[in-house]
PDB file of C-alpha atoms and ligand atoms in Angstrom:
ATOM      1  CA  MET A  10      15.462  -4.655  -5.122  1.00 44.00           C
ATOM      2  CA  ASP A  11      16.712  -8.039  -3.871  1.00 49.00           C
ATOM      3  CA  SER A  12      15.465  -9.453  -0.610  1.00 49.00           C
ATOM      4  CA  GLU A  13      18.446  -8.120   1.329  1.00 49.00           C
ATOM      5  CA  ALA A  14      17.983  -4.570   0.016  1.00 49.00           C
ATOM      6  CA  ARG A  15      14.278  -4.852   0.738  1.00 49.00           C
ATOM      7  CA  ALA A  16      14.976  -5.930   4.303  1.00 46.00           C
ATOM      8  CA  ASP A  17      17.315  -2.925   4.651  1.00 47.00           C
ATOM      9  CA  ALA A  18      14.624  -0.554   3.415  1.00 51.00           C
ATOM     10  CA  LEU A  19      12.092  -2.043   5.803  1.00 50.00           C
ATOM     11  CA  GLU A  20      14.566  -1.821   8.635  1.00 47.00           C
ATOM     12  CA  GLU A  21      15.102   1.867   7.871  1.00 51.00           C
ATOM     13  CA  HIS A  22      11.352   2.381   8.170  1.00 53.00           C
ATOM     14  CA  MET A  23      11.253   0.504  11.452  1.00 50.00           C
ATOM     15  CA  MET A  24      14.147   2.462  12.852  1.00 44.00           C
ATOM     16  CA  ALA A  25      12.588   5.752  11.799  1.00 46.00           C
ATOM     17  CA  GLN A  26       9.402   4.643  13.453  1.00 46.00           C
ATOM     18  CA  LEU A  27      11.163   3.727  16.661  1.00 43.00           C
ATOM     19  CA  ASN A  28      12.917   7.094  16.664  1.00 43.00           C
ATOM     20  CA  THR A  29       9.583   8.840  16.366  1.00 42.00           C
ATOM     21  CA  ALA A  30       8.092   6.820  19.184  1.00 45.00           C
ATOM     22  CA  ILE A  31      11.047   7.746  21.386  1.00 38.00           C
ATOM     23  CA  ALA A  32      10.766  11.381  20.315  1.00 43.00           C
ATOM     24  CA  ARG A  33       7.101  11.410  21.264  1.00 46.00           C
ATOM     25  CA  LYS A  34       7.748   9.871  24.667  1.00 41.00           C
ATOM     26  CA  GLN A  35      10.587  12.276  25.372  1.00 39.00           C
ATOM     27  CA  GLY A  36       8.927  15.230  23.691  1.00 44.00           C
ATOM     28  CA  ASN A  37      10.929  17.744  25.694  1.00 44.00           C
ATOM     29  CA  ASP A  38      14.318  16.601  24.483  1.00 48.00           C
ATOM     30  CA  PRO A  39      15.121  18.903  21.543  1.00 48.00           C
ATOM     31  CA  LYS A  40      17.883  16.539  20.321  1.00 50.00           C
ATOM     32  CA  VAL A  41      15.443  13.628  19.993  1.00 47.00           C
ATOM     33  CA  ALA A  42      12.568  15.747  18.677  1.00 53.00           C
ATOM     34  CA  ALA A  43      14.933  17.062  15.985  1.00 58.00           C
ATOM     35  CA  GLN A  44      15.010  13.565  14.442  1.00 80.00           C
ATOM     36  CA  VAL A  45      11.444  13.986  13.220  1.00 93.00           C
ATOM     37  CA  PRO A  46      11.450  16.158  10.104  1.00 95.00           C
ATOM     38  CA  THR A  47       8.981  18.956   9.474  1.00 95.00           C
ATOM     39  CA  ALA A  48       6.923  19.117   6.276  1.00 96.00           C
ATOM     40  CA  ALA A  49       9.380  21.779   5.056  1.00 95.00           C
ATOM     41  CA  ASP A  50      12.328  19.380   5.640  1.00 95.00           C
ATOM     42  CA  ILE A  51      10.559  16.711   3.563  1.00 95.00           C
ATOM     43  CA  GLU A  52       9.920  19.291   0.817  1.00 95.00           C
ATOM     44  CA  LYS A  53      13.639  20.149   0.760  1.00 95.00           C
ATOM     45  CA  GLN A  54      14.510  16.487   0.105  1.00 94.00           C
ATOM     46  CA  ILE A  55      12.757  16.539  -3.288  1.00 95.00           C
ATOM     47  CA  GLU A  56      15.783  17.728  -5.232  1.00 95.00           C
ATOM     48  CA  THR A  57      18.125  15.282  -3.479  1.00 94.00           C
ATOM     49  CA  ARG A  58      16.622  12.309  -5.358  1.00 92.00           C
ATOM     50  CA  PRO A  59      16.891  11.246  -9.003  1.00 91.00           C
ATOM     51  CA  TYR A  60      13.225  10.166  -8.931  1.00 93.00           C
ATOM     52  CA  ARG A  61       9.944  11.390  -7.493  1.00 95.00           C
ATOM     53  CA  GLN A  62       8.543   9.724  -4.378  1.00 94.00           C
ATOM     54  CA  GLY A  63       5.302   8.873  -6.165  1.00 96.00           C
ATOM     55  CA  ALA A  64       7.043   6.614  -8.721  1.00 96.00           C
ATOM     56  CA  GLY A  65       6.207   2.906  -8.353  1.00 96.00           C
ATOM     57  CA  PHE A  66       8.739   0.480  -6.842  1.00 95.00           C
ATOM     58  CA  LEU A  67       8.746  -1.658  -9.992  1.00 95.00           C
ATOM     59  CA  PHE A  68      10.220   1.233 -11.984  1.00 95.00           C
ATOM     60  CA  VAL A  69      12.546   2.851  -9.477  1.00 93.00           C
ATOM     61  CA  PRO A  70      14.725   0.841  -7.078  1.00 87.00           C
ATOM     62  CA  ARG A  71      15.030   2.864  -3.886  1.00 83.00           C
ATOM     63  CA  LYS A  72      18.633   1.899  -3.163  1.00 82.00           C
ATOM     64  CA  GLY A  73      20.088   3.361  -6.337  1.00 80.00           C
ATOM     65  CA  GLU A  74      21.152   0.012  -7.815  1.00 88.00           C
ATOM     66  CA  ASN A  75      20.285  -1.150 -11.326  1.00 92.00           C
ATOM     67  CA  VAL A  76      16.955  -2.841 -11.953  1.00 93.00           C
ATOM     68  CA  LYS A  77      16.968  -6.649 -12.310  1.00 92.00           C
ATOM     69  CA  ARG A  78      15.741  -8.688 -15.259  1.00 95.00           C
ATOM     70  CA  LEU A  79      12.205  -9.835 -14.469  1.00 97.00           C
ATOM     71  CA  SER A  80      11.033 -13.450 -14.751  1.00 97.00           C
ATOM     72  CA  PRO A  81       8.685 -13.992 -17.686  1.00 97.00           C
ATOM     73  CA  MET A  82       4.973 -14.147 -16.885  1.00 98.00           C
ATOM     74  CA  PRO A  83       2.917 -17.234 -17.835  1.00 98.00           C
ATOM     75  CA  PRO A  84       0.649 -16.771 -20.906  1.00 97.00           C
ATOM     76  CA  ASN A  85      -2.603 -16.395 -18.890  1.00 98.00           C
ATOM     77  CA  PRO A  86      -1.369 -14.800 -15.671  1.00 98.00           C
ATOM     78  CA  THR A  87      -3.429 -15.001 -12.509  1.00 98.00           C
ATOM     79  CA  LEU A  88      -3.430 -12.741  -9.456  1.00 98.00           C
ATOM     80  CA  ILE A  89      -1.240 -15.346  -7.720  1.00 98.00           C
ATOM     81  CA  ASP A  90       1.309 -15.138 -10.581  1.00 98.00           C
ATOM     82  CA  PHE A  91       1.462 -11.355 -10.140  1.00 98.00           C
ATOM     83  CA  PHE A  92       2.005 -11.860  -6.418  1.00 98.00           C
ATOM     84  CA  SER A  93       4.911 -14.224  -6.964  1.00 96.00           C
ATOM     85  CA  LEU A  94       6.531 -12.557  -9.994  1.00 98.00           C
ATOM     86  CA  ARG A  95       5.781  -8.816  -9.892  1.00 98.00           C
ATOM     87  CA  PHE A  96       4.526  -7.593  -6.498  1.00 97.00           C
ATOM     88  CA  THR A  97       7.969  -8.140  -5.012  1.00 94.00           C
ATOM     89  CA  GLU A  98       8.192  -4.865  -3.049  1.00 93.00           C
ATOM     90  CA  THR A  99       4.680  -4.818  -1.661  1.00 95.00           C
ATOM     91  CA  SER A 100       3.638  -8.466  -1.222  1.00 95.00           C
ATOM     92  CA  ASN A 101       5.289  -8.979   2.164  1.00 93.00           C
ATOM     93  CA  HIS A 102       3.539  -5.940   3.596  1.00 93.00           C
ATOM     94  CA  VAL A 103       0.059  -6.796   2.264  1.00 96.00           C
ATOM     95  CA  LEU A 104       0.397 -10.473   3.248  1.00 96.00           C
ATOM     96  CA  GLN A 105       1.270  -9.406   6.791  1.00 95.00           C
ATOM     97  CA  SER A 106      -1.731  -7.085   6.790  1.00 96.00           C
ATOM     98  CA  ALA A 107      -4.112  -9.796   5.456  1.00 96.00           C
ATOM     99  CA  ASN A 108      -2.705 -12.192   8.056  1.00 95.00           C
ATOM    100  CA  LEU A 109      -3.472  -9.703  10.820  1.00 95.00           C
ATOM    101  CA  ALA A 110      -7.010  -9.287   9.458  1.00 96.00           C
ATOM    102  CA  LEU A 111      -7.392 -13.085   9.449  1.00 96.00           C
ATOM    103  CA  LYS A 112      -6.177 -13.340  13.067  1.00 95.00           C
ATOM    104  CA  ASN A 113      -8.515 -10.507  14.066  1.00 96.00           C
ATOM    105  CA  GLY A 114     -11.479 -12.454  12.676  1.00 97.00           C
ATOM    106  CA  MET A 115     -12.292  -9.975   9.872  1.00 98.00           C
ATOM    107  CA  SER A 116     -14.725 -10.872   7.076  1.00 98.00           C
ATOM    108  CA  GLU A 117     -13.328 -12.438   3.904  1.00 98.00           C
ATOM    109  CA  GLU A 118     -13.957  -9.163   2.042  1.00 98.00           C
ATOM    110  CA  ILE A 119     -11.874  -7.184   4.553  1.00 98.00           C
ATOM    111  CA  ILE A 120      -9.126  -9.811   4.394  1.00 98.00           C
ATOM    112  CA  LEU A 121      -9.116  -9.528   0.591  1.00 98.00           C
ATOM    113  CA  ALA A 122      -9.060  -5.707   0.778  1.00 98.00           C
ATOM    114  CA  CYS A 123      -6.045  -5.928   3.123  1.00 98.00           C
ATOM    115  CA  LEU A 124      -4.355  -8.373   0.747  1.00 98.00           C
ATOM    116  CA  LEU A 125      -4.758  -5.986  -2.199  1.00 98.00           C
ATOM    117  CA  HIS A 126      -4.658  -2.557  -0.535  1.00 98.00           C
ATOM    118  CA  ASP A 127      -1.102  -1.415  -1.424  1.00 98.00           C
ATOM    119  CA  VAL A 128       0.083  -3.575  -4.351  1.00 98.00           C
ATOM    120  CA  VAL A 129      -0.609  -0.832  -6.929  1.00 98.00           C
ATOM    121  CA  GLN A 130       2.388   0.966  -5.375  1.00 98.00           C
ATOM    122  CA  GLU A 131       4.468  -1.266  -7.635  1.00 98.00           C
ATOM    123  CA  ILE A 132       3.482   1.137 -10.452  1.00 97.00           C
ATOM    124  CA  MET A 133       2.178   4.256  -8.678  1.00 98.00           C
ATOM    125  CA  ARG A 134       2.429   5.452  -5.093  1.00 97.00           C
ATOM    126  CA  THR A 135       0.730   8.857  -5.281  1.00 98.00           C
ATOM    127  CA  ASP A 136      -3.002   8.496  -4.542  1.00 98.00           C
ATOM    128  CA  HIS A 137      -2.517   4.734  -4.401  1.00 98.00           C
ATOM    129  CA  GLY A 138      -5.957   4.187  -2.861  1.00 98.00           C
ATOM    130  CA  TRP A 139      -7.664   5.464  -5.998  1.00 98.00           C
ATOM    131  CA  TRP A 140      -5.211   3.766  -8.378  1.00 98.00           C
ATOM    132  CA  GLY A 141      -5.466   0.499  -6.457  1.00 98.00           C
ATOM    133  CA  ALA A 142      -9.262   0.438  -6.463  1.00 98.00           C
ATOM    134  CA  GLN A 143      -9.246   1.075 -10.205  1.00 98.00           C
ATOM    135  CA  LEU A 144      -6.755  -1.740 -10.867  1.00 98.00           C
ATOM    136  CA  PHE A 145      -9.015  -4.267  -9.126  1.00 98.00           C
ATOM    137  CA  GLU A 146     -12.508  -2.896  -9.730  1.00 98.00           C
ATOM    138  CA  PRO A 147     -13.551  -5.222 -12.614  1.00 98.00           C
ATOM    139  CA  TYR A 148     -12.654  -8.304 -10.559  1.00 98.00           C
ATOM    140  CA  ILE A 149     -13.893  -7.623  -7.010  1.00 98.00           C
ATOM    141  CA  SER A 150     -17.062  -6.483  -5.227  1.00 98.00           C
ATOM    142  CA  GLU A 151     -17.927  -2.813  -4.988  1.00 98.00           C
ATOM    143  CA  LYS A 152     -17.438  -3.006  -1.235  1.00 98.00           C
ATOM    144  CA  VAL A 153     -13.856  -4.309  -1.483  1.00 98.00           C
ATOM    145  CA  ALA A 154     -13.034  -1.639  -4.094  1.00 98.00           C
ATOM    146  CA  PHE A 155     -14.484   1.000  -1.725  1.00 98.00           C
ATOM    147  CA  ALA A 156     -12.283  -0.230   1.118  1.00 98.00           C
ATOM    148  CA  ILE A 157      -9.153  -0.126  -1.067  1.00 98.00           C
ATOM    149  CA  ARG A 158      -9.965   3.317  -2.523  1.00 98.00           C
ATOM    150  CA  TYR A 159     -10.593   5.051   0.770  1.00 98.00           C
ATOM    151  CA  HIS A 160      -8.101   3.413   3.147  1.00 98.00           C
ATOM    152  CA  GLN A 161      -5.587   5.972   1.843  1.00 98.00           C
ATOM    153  CA  ALA A 162      -7.547   9.038   2.952  1.00 98.00           C
ATOM    154  CA  LEU A 163      -8.667   7.505   6.264  1.00 98.00           C
ATOM    155  CA  ARG A 164      -5.090   6.838   7.349  1.00 97.00           C
ATOM    156  CA  TYR A 165      -4.598  10.535   8.179  1.00 97.00           C
ATOM    157  CA  PHE A 166      -7.556  10.632  10.581  1.00 98.00           C
ATOM    158  CA  PRO A 167      -7.658   8.831  13.937  1.00 97.00           C
ATOM    159  CA  ASP A 168     -10.684   6.842  15.040  1.00 98.00           C
ATOM    160  CA  PRO A 169     -10.251   6.106  18.756  1.00 96.00           C
ATOM    161  CA  ALA A 170     -13.500   4.064  18.812  1.00 97.00           C
ATOM    162  CA  VAL A 171     -11.722   1.289  16.883  1.00 96.00           C
ATOM    163  CA  GLY A 172      -8.257   1.991  18.295  1.00 94.00           C
ATOM    164  CA  TYR A 173      -6.877   3.671  15.201  1.00 96.00           C
ATOM    165  CA  GLU A 174      -4.257   6.355  15.866  1.00 94.00           C
ATOM    166  CA  TYR A 175      -2.417   8.599  13.432  1.00 94.00           C
ATOM    167  CA  PRO A 176       0.652   6.497  12.476  1.00 92.00           C
ATOM    168  CA  ASP A 177       4.071   7.580  13.782  1.00 89.00           C
ATOM    169  CA  LEU A 178       5.460   6.471  10.437  1.00 89.00           C
ATOM    170  CA  TYR A 179       3.511   9.329   8.790  1.00 92.00           C
ATOM    171  CA  ARG A 180       5.259  11.875  11.025  1.00 93.00           C
ATOM    172  CA  VAL A 181       8.521  10.648   9.540  1.00 92.00           C
ATOM    173  CA  MET A 182       7.242  10.332   5.957  1.00 93.00           C
ATOM    174  CA  PHE A 183       5.232  13.564   5.703  1.00 95.00           C
ATOM    175  CA  GLY A 184       6.709  15.709   8.474  1.00 95.00           C
ATOM    176  CA  SER A 185       5.609  16.375  12.045  1.00 94.00           C
ATOM    177  CA  ASP A 186       3.404  19.346  11.086  1.00 95.00           C
ATOM    178  CA  TYR A 187       1.944  17.918   7.841  1.00 96.00           C
ATOM    179  CA  VAL A 188      -1.643  18.795   6.975  1.00 97.00           C
ATOM    180  CA  PRO A 189      -3.245  16.596   4.273  1.00 97.00           C
ATOM    181  CA  PRO A 190      -4.552  18.451   1.202  1.00 97.00           C
ATOM    182  CA  PRO A 191      -8.212  19.568   1.116  1.00 98.00           C
ATOM    183  CA  TYR A 192      -9.378  16.715  -1.174  1.00 98.00           C
ATOM    184  CA  ILE A 193      -8.170  14.173   1.395  1.00 98.00           C
ATOM    185  CA  GLU A 194     -10.020  15.969   4.205  1.00 98.00           C
ATOM    186  CA  ALA A 195     -13.181  16.252   2.040  1.00 98.00           C
ATOM    187  CA  THR A 196     -12.951  12.550   1.117  1.00 98.00           C
ATOM    188  CA  TYR A 197     -12.608  11.629   4.790  1.00 98.00           C
ATOM    189  CA  GLN A 198     -15.644  13.737   5.736  1.00 98.00           C
ATOM    190  CA  SER A 199     -17.816  12.092   3.109  1.00 98.00           C
ATOM    191  CA  VAL A 200     -16.562   8.519   3.716  1.00 98.00           C
ATOM    192  CA  ARG A 201     -17.135   9.010   7.467  1.00 98.00           C
ATOM    193  CA  LYS A 202     -20.856   9.229   6.744  1.00 98.00           C
ATOM    194  CA  HIS A 203     -20.958   6.347   4.237  1.00 98.00           C
ATOM    195  CA  LYS A 204     -22.565   2.990   5.097  1.00 98.00           C
ATOM    196  CA  TRP A 205     -19.284   1.269   4.169  1.00 98.00           C
ATOM    197  CA  TYR A 206     -17.060   3.551   6.264  1.00 98.00           C
ATOM    198  CA  MET A 207     -16.040   0.643   8.484  1.00 98.00           C
ATOM    199  CA  GLU A 208     -14.903  -1.460   5.482  1.00 98.00           C
ATOM    200  CA  ALA A 209     -12.269   1.135   4.606  1.00 98.00           C
ATOM    201  CA  ARG A 210     -11.516   1.894   8.253  1.00 98.00           C
ATOM    202  CA  LEU A 211     -10.803  -1.782   9.004  1.00 98.00           C
ATOM    203  CA  VAL A 212      -8.130  -1.799   6.297  1.00 98.00           C
ATOM    204  CA  THR A 213      -6.335   0.991   8.191  1.00 97.00           C
ATOM    205  CA  VAL A 214      -6.824  -0.877  11.487  1.00 97.00           C
ATOM    206  CA  ASN A 215      -5.284  -4.051  10.029  1.00 96.00           C
ATOM    207  CA  ASP A 216      -2.595  -2.225   8.078  1.00 94.00           C
ATOM    208  CA  LEU A 217       0.890  -2.504   9.549  1.00 85.00           C
ATOM    209  CA  TYR A 218       2.919   0.340  10.812  1.00 72.00           C
ATOM    210  CA  ALA A 219       5.834  -1.787  11.944  1.00 65.00           C
ATOM    211  CA  PHE A 220       7.062  -3.794   8.975  1.00 66.00           C
ATOM    212  CA  ASP A 221       8.753  -6.991  10.049  1.00 72.00           C
ATOM    213  CA  PRO A 222      11.255  -8.018   7.364  1.00 71.00           C
ATOM    214  CA  ASN A 223      11.727 -11.416   9.017  1.00 76.00           C
ATOM    215  CA  ALA A 224       8.066 -12.363   9.078  1.00 80.00           C
ATOM    216  CA  VAL A 225       7.317 -14.092   5.791  1.00 85.00           C
ATOM    217  CA  VAL A 226       3.622 -14.863   5.356  1.00 91.00           C
ATOM    218  CA  PRO A 227       2.841 -17.331   2.540  1.00 94.00           C
ATOM    219  CA  ILE A 228      -0.107 -16.665   0.228  1.00 97.00           C
ATOM    220  CA  ASP A 229      -1.587 -20.158   0.830  1.00 97.00           C
ATOM    221  CA  PRO A 230      -4.080 -19.193   3.581  1.00 95.00           C
ATOM    222  CA  PHE A 231      -5.628 -16.681   1.157  1.00 98.00           C
ATOM    223  CA  ILE A 232      -5.946 -18.807  -2.002  1.00 98.00           C
ATOM    224  CA  GLU A 233      -9.514 -19.889  -1.220  1.00 98.00           C
ATOM    225  CA  ILE A 234     -10.592 -16.359  -0.285  1.00 98.00           C
ATOM    226  CA  ILE A 235      -9.157 -15.130  -3.605  1.00 98.00           C
ATOM    227  CA  GLY A 236     -11.031 -17.965  -5.370  1.00 98.00           C
ATOM    228  CA  ARG A 237     -14.329 -16.916  -3.798  1.00 98.00           C
ATOM    229  CA  HIS A 238     -14.014 -13.132  -4.150  1.00 98.00           C
ATOM    230  CA  PHE A 239     -11.672 -12.374  -7.063  1.00 98.00           C
ATOM    231  CA  LYS A 240     -13.070 -12.963 -10.562  1.00 98.00           C
ATOM    232  CA  GLN A 241      -9.943 -14.208 -12.293  1.00 98.00           C
ATOM    233  CA  PRO A 242     -10.384 -13.719 -16.075  1.00 98.00           C
ATOM    234  CA  LYS A 243      -9.722 -16.982 -17.933  1.00 97.00           C
ATOM    235  CA  GLU A 244      -7.593 -15.196 -20.599  1.00 98.00           C
ATOM    236  CA  GLY A 245      -5.323 -13.915 -17.836  1.00 98.00           C
ATOM    237  CA  LEU A 246      -4.975 -10.456 -16.273  1.00 98.00           C
ATOM    238  CA  GLY A 247      -3.887  -8.090 -19.028  1.00 98.00           C
ATOM    239  CA  ASN A 248      -5.386 -10.235 -21.833  1.00 98.00           C
ATOM    240  CA  ASP A 249      -9.060  -9.863 -20.920  1.00 98.00           C
ATOM    241  CA  ASN A 250      -9.854  -6.593 -22.687  1.00 97.00           C
ATOM    242  CA  SER A 251     -11.191  -5.073 -19.464  1.00 98.00           C
ATOM    243  CA  SER A 252     -10.965  -1.324 -18.898  1.00 98.00           C
ATOM    244  CA  VAL A 253      -7.821  -1.897 -16.797  1.00 98.00           C
ATOM    245  CA  ALA A 254      -6.087  -4.636 -18.836  1.00 98.00           C
ATOM    246  CA  HIS A 255      -3.384  -2.121 -19.857  1.00 98.00           C
ATOM    247  CA  MET A 256      -2.500  -1.561 -16.177  1.00 98.00           C
ATOM    248  CA  TRP A 257      -1.862  -5.294 -15.730  1.00 98.00           C
ATOM    249  CA  ARG A 258       0.181  -5.410 -18.953  1.00 98.00           C
ATOM    250  CA  THR A 259       2.255  -2.494 -17.651  1.00 98.00           C
ATOM    251  CA  ILE A 260       3.005  -4.425 -14.461  1.00 98.00           C
ATOM    252  CA  ALA A 261       3.786  -7.573 -16.479  1.00 98.00           C
ATOM    253  CA  ARG A 262       6.141  -5.730 -18.906  1.00 98.00           C
ATOM    254  CA  PRO A 263       7.567  -2.623 -17.253  1.00 97.00           C
ATOM    255  CA  ASP A 264      10.659  -2.783 -19.509  1.00 97.00           C
ATOM    256  CA  GLN A 265       8.612  -2.107 -22.647  1.00 97.00           C
ATOM    257  CA  PRO A 266       9.644   1.416 -23.785  1.00 96.00           C
ATOM    258  CA  LEU A 267       6.244   2.490 -25.156  1.00 96.00           C
TER     259      LEU A 267
HETATM  260 FE1  FE2 B 313      -1.936   2.234   1.728  1.00 70.51          FE
HETATM  261 FE1  FE2 B 314      -0.450  -0.609   3.904  1.00 70.51          FE
END
């Protein structure tokens, strides 16, 4: 997706979000309320698409255009190289989230968790908290991996004590009457009691529900935090023989047929 198409997609999200906010405020107007789909409406959309919603952005452009040729990766790619050459759909969102965490005075580990929390959606969107934690686990602290893994489940559950509400965007994405599956509820219940609950919760607090396609946050303010908390393998991500090297190679070469 080029930057214009990406901006369009983000705008769609923002508009949907605005519609939901209006629908909530004017809850009695059936015309407005009808704009928010039910879970059954979302289910009906499945067969209207040539792809499944869980497929990563790197593999399936959402606007129906052809994929673009990707720039070659350097021989020993770093996390920064992946940000500039492969995380094209997700980097703006996670940079905005990390920037918010920085402004809110979060710890460096929370800022890093925000910076990494959604980038795995380039290859897989379903259960992206678990996939994302796995992608980064060999290179980050256990606490940051915990925050990435569980931000996904916590997003469905409000925590008024820290000002976290159920996102309006989820009413549009999942349907107004959506109930998360039992494993998400069970994960939430157990994470709620964990000593690192707040690490994962603060990712949801500093996540963004209104994507701003015009706000471009550079990676520069985060380079030193990455240097201190991300163990970059000297051979390059994908060449280091770690348990997840194949995931990095898949992101580097998504056009490889097997
Ligand atoms: Fe997420
Ligand atoms: Fe996010």
